[in-house]
PDB file of C-alpha atoms in Angstrom:
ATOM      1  CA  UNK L 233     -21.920  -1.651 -46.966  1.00  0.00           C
ATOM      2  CA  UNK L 234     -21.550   2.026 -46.475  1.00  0.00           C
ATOM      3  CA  UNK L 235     -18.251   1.678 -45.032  1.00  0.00           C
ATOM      4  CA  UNK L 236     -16.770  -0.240 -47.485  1.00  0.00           C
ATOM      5  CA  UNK L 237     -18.678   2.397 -50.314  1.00  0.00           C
ATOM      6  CA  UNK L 238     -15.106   4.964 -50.042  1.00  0.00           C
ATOM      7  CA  UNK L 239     -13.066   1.523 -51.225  1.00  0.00           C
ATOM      8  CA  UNK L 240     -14.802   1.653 -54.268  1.00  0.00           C
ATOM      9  CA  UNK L 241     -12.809   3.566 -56.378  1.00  0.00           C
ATOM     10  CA  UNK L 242      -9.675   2.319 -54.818  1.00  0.00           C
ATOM     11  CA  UNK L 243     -10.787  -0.915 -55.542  1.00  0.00           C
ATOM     12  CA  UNK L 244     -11.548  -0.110 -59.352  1.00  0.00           C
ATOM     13  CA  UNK L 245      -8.242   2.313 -59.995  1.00  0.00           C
ATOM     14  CA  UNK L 246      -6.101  -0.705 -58.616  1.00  0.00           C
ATOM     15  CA  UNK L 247      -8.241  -3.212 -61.083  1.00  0.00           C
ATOM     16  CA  UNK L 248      -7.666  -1.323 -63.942  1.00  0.00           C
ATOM     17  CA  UNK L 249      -3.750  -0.760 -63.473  1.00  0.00           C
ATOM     18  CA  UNK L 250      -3.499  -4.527 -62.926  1.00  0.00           C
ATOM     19  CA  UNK L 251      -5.705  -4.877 -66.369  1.00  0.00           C
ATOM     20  CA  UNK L 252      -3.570  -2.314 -68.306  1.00  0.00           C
ATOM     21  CA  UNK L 253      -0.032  -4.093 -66.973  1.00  0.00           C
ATOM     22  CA  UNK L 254       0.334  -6.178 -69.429  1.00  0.00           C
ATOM     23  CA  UNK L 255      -0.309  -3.408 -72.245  1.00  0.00           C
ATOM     24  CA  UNK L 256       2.207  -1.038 -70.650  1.00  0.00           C
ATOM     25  CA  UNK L 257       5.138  -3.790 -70.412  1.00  0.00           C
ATOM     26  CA  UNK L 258       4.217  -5.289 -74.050  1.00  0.00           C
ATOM     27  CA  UNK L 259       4.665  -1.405 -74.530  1.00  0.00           C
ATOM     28  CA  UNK L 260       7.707  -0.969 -72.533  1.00  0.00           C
ATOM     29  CA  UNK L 261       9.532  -3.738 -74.698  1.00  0.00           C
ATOM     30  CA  UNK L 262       8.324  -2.700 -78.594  1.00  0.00           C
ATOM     31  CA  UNK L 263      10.989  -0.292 -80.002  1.00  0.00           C
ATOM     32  CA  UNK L 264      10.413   3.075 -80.558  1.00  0.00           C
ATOM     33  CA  UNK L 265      10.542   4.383 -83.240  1.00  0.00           C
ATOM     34  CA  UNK L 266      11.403   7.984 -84.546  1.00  0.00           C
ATOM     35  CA  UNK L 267      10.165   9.767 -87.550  1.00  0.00           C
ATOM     36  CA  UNK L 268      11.656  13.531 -88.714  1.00  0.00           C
ATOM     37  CA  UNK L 269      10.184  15.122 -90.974  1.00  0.00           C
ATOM     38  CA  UNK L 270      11.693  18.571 -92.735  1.00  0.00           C
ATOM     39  CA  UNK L 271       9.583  20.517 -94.228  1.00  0.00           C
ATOM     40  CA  UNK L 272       8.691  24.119 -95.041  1.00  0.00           C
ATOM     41  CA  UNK L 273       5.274  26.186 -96.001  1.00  0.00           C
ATOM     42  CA  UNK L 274       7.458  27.388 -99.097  1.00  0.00           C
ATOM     43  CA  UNK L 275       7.468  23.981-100.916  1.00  0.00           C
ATOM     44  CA  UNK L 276       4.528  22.647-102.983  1.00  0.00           C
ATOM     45  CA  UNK L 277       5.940  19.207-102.305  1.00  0.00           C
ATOM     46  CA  UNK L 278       5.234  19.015 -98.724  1.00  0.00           C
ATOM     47  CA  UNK L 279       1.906  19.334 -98.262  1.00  0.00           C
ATOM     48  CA  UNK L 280       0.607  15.507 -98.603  1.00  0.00           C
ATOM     49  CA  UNK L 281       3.755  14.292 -96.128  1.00  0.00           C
ATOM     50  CA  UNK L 282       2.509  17.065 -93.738  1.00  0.00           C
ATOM     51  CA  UNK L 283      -0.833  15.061 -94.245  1.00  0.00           C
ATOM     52  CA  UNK L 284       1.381  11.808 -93.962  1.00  0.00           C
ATOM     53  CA  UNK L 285       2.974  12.959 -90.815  1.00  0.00           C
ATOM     54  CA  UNK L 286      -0.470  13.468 -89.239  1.00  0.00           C
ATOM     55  CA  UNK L 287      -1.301  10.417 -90.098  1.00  0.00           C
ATOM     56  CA  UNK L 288       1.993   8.669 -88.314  1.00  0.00           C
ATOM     57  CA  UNK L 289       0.856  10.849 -85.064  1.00  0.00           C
ATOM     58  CA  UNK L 290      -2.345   8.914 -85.348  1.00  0.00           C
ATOM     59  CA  UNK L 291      -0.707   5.827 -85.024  1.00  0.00           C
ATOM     60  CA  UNK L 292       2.175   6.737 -82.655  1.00  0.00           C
ATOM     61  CA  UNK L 293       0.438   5.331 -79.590  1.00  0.00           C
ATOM     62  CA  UNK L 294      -0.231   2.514 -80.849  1.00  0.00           C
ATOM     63  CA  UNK L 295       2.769   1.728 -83.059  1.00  0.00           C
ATOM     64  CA  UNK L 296       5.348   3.403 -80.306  1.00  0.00           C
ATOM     65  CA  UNK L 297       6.190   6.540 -82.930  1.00  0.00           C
ATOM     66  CA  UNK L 298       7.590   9.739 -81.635  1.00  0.00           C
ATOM     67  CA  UNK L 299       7.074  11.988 -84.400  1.00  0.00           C
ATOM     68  CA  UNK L 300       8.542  15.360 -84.946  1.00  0.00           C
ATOM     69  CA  UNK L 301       7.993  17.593 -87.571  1.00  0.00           C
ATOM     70  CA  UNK L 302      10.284  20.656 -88.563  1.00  0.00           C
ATOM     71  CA  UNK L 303      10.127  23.536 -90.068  1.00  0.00           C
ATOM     72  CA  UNK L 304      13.125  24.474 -92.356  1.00  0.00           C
ATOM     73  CA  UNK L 305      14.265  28.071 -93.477  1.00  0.00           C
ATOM     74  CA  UNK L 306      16.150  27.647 -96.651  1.00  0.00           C
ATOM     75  CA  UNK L 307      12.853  27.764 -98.878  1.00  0.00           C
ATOM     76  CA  UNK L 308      11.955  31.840 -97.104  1.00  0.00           C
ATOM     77  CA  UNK L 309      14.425  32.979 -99.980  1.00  0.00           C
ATOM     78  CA  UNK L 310      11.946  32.680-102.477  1.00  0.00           C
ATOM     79  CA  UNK L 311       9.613  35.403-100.629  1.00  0.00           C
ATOM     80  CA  UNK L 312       7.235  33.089 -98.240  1.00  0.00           C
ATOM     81  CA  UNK L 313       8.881  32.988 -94.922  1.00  0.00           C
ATOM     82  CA  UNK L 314       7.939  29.984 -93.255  1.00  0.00           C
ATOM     83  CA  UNK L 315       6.396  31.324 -89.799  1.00  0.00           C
ATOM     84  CA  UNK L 316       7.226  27.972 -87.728  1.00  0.00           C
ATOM     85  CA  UNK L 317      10.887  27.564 -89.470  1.00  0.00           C
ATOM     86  CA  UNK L 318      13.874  28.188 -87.872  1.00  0.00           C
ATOM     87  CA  UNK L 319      18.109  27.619 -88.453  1.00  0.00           C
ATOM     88  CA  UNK L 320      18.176  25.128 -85.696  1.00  0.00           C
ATOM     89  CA  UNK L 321      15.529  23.056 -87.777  1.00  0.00           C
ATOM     90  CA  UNK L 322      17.712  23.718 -90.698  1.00  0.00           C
ATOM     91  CA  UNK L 323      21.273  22.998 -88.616  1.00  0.00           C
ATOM     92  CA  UNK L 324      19.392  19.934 -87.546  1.00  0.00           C
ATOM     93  CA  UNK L 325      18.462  18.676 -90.885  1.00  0.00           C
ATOM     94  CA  UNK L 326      22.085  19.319 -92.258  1.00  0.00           C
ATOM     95  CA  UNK L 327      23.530  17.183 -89.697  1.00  0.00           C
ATOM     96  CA  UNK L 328      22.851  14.125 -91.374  1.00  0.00           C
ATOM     97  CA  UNK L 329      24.367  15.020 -94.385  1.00  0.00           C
ATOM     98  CA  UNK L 330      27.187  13.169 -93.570  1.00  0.00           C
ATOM     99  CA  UNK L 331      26.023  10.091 -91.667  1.00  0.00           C
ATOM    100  CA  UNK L 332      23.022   9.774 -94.028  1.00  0.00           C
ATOM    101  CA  UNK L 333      25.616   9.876 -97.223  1.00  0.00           C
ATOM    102  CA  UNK L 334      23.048  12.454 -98.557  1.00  0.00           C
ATOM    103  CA  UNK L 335      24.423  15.037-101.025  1.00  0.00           C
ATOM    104  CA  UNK L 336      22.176  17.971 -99.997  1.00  0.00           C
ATOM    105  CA  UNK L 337      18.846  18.345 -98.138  1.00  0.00           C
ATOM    106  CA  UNK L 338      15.809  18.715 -99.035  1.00  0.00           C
ATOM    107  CA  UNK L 339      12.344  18.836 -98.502  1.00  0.00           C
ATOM    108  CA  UNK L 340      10.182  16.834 -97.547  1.00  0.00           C
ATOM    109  CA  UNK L 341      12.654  14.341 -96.071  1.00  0.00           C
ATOM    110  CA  UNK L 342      11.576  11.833 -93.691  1.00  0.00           C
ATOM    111  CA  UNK L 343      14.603  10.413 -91.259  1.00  0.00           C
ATOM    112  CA  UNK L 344      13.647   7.612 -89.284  1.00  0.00           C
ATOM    113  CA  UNK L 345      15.845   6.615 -85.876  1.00  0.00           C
ATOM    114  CA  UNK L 346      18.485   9.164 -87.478  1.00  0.00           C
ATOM    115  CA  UNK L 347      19.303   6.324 -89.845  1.00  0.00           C
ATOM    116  CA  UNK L 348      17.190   5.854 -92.945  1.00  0.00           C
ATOM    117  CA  UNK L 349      16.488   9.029 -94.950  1.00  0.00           C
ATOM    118  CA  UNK L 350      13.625   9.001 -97.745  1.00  0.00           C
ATOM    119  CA  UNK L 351      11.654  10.837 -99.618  1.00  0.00           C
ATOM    120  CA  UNK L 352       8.371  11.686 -97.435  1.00  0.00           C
ATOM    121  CA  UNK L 353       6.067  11.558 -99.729  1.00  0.00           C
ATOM    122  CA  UNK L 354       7.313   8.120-100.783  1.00  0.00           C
ATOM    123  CA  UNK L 355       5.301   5.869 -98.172  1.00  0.00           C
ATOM    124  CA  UNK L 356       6.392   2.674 -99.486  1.00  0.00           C
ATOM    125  CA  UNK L 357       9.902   3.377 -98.660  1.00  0.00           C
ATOM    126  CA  UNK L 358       9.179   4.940 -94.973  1.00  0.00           C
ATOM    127  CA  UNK L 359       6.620   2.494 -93.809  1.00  0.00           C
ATOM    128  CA  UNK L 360       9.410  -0.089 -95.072  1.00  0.00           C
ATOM    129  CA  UNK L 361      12.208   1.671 -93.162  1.00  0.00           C
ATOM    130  CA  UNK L 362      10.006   0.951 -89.596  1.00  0.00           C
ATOM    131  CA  UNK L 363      10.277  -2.726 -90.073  1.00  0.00           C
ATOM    132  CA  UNK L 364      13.740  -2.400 -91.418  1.00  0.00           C
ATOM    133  CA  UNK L 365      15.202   0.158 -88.484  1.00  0.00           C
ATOM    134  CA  UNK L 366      13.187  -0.922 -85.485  1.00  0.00           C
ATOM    135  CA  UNK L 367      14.769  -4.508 -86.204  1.00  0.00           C
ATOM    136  CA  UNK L 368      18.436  -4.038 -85.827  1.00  0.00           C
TER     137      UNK L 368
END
């Protein structure tokens, strides 16, 4: 017995990979799914779709998320500079101006898979868009 004993874990590592297979390749075929979210600590708004956002990370394991949250500097003109902003957040955001059809930006906007822009603190409408995007 005490020879086998060093198999042990060997023996329990490769049983649980072959258990978790299946998980990792129904995994491997669901669609990811991204969510953006723009927001700043200068607008009032944001605060429940920062809440929102944390809880889409919550679920991003599970429901294949990568979610990204950033920081945008336009608001720091109105004296609160927004310590995790930055103008590659902001250049970010205003790159789907055009491809979006969105007259300006704003915050806080939720983009999922860079093709569906809402409202973030509209959950009906994002929570809609996953069903909507991850399907085409």
């Amino acid at each position: 017995m005490s020879r086998w004993f060093p198999l042990v874990p060997v023996l329990a590592g490769a049983l649980a990979l072959f258990a978790a297979t299946p998980v990792l390749a129904q995994r491997a075929n669901m669609p990811v799914t991204v969510v953006e979210l723009f927001t700043s600590q200068g607008c009032n708004q944001c605060p429940p779709a920062d809440a929102f956002l944390l809880e889409l990370v919550a679920r991003q394991e599970r429901e294949n998320f990568i979610v990204l949250g950033f920081h945008v500097d336009y608001w720091d003109y109105l004296g609160w500079a927004d310590t995790f902003a930055t103008p590659a957040t902001t250049a970010r955001q205003r790159n789907y101006i055009r491809p979006l059809r969105m007259q300006s930006v704003y915050t806080p906007q939720m983009v999922v898979n860079g093709r569906f822009e809402a409202v973030a603190s509209d959950r009906m409408a994002v929570e809609a868009s996953f069903s909507g995007i991850s399907s085409r």
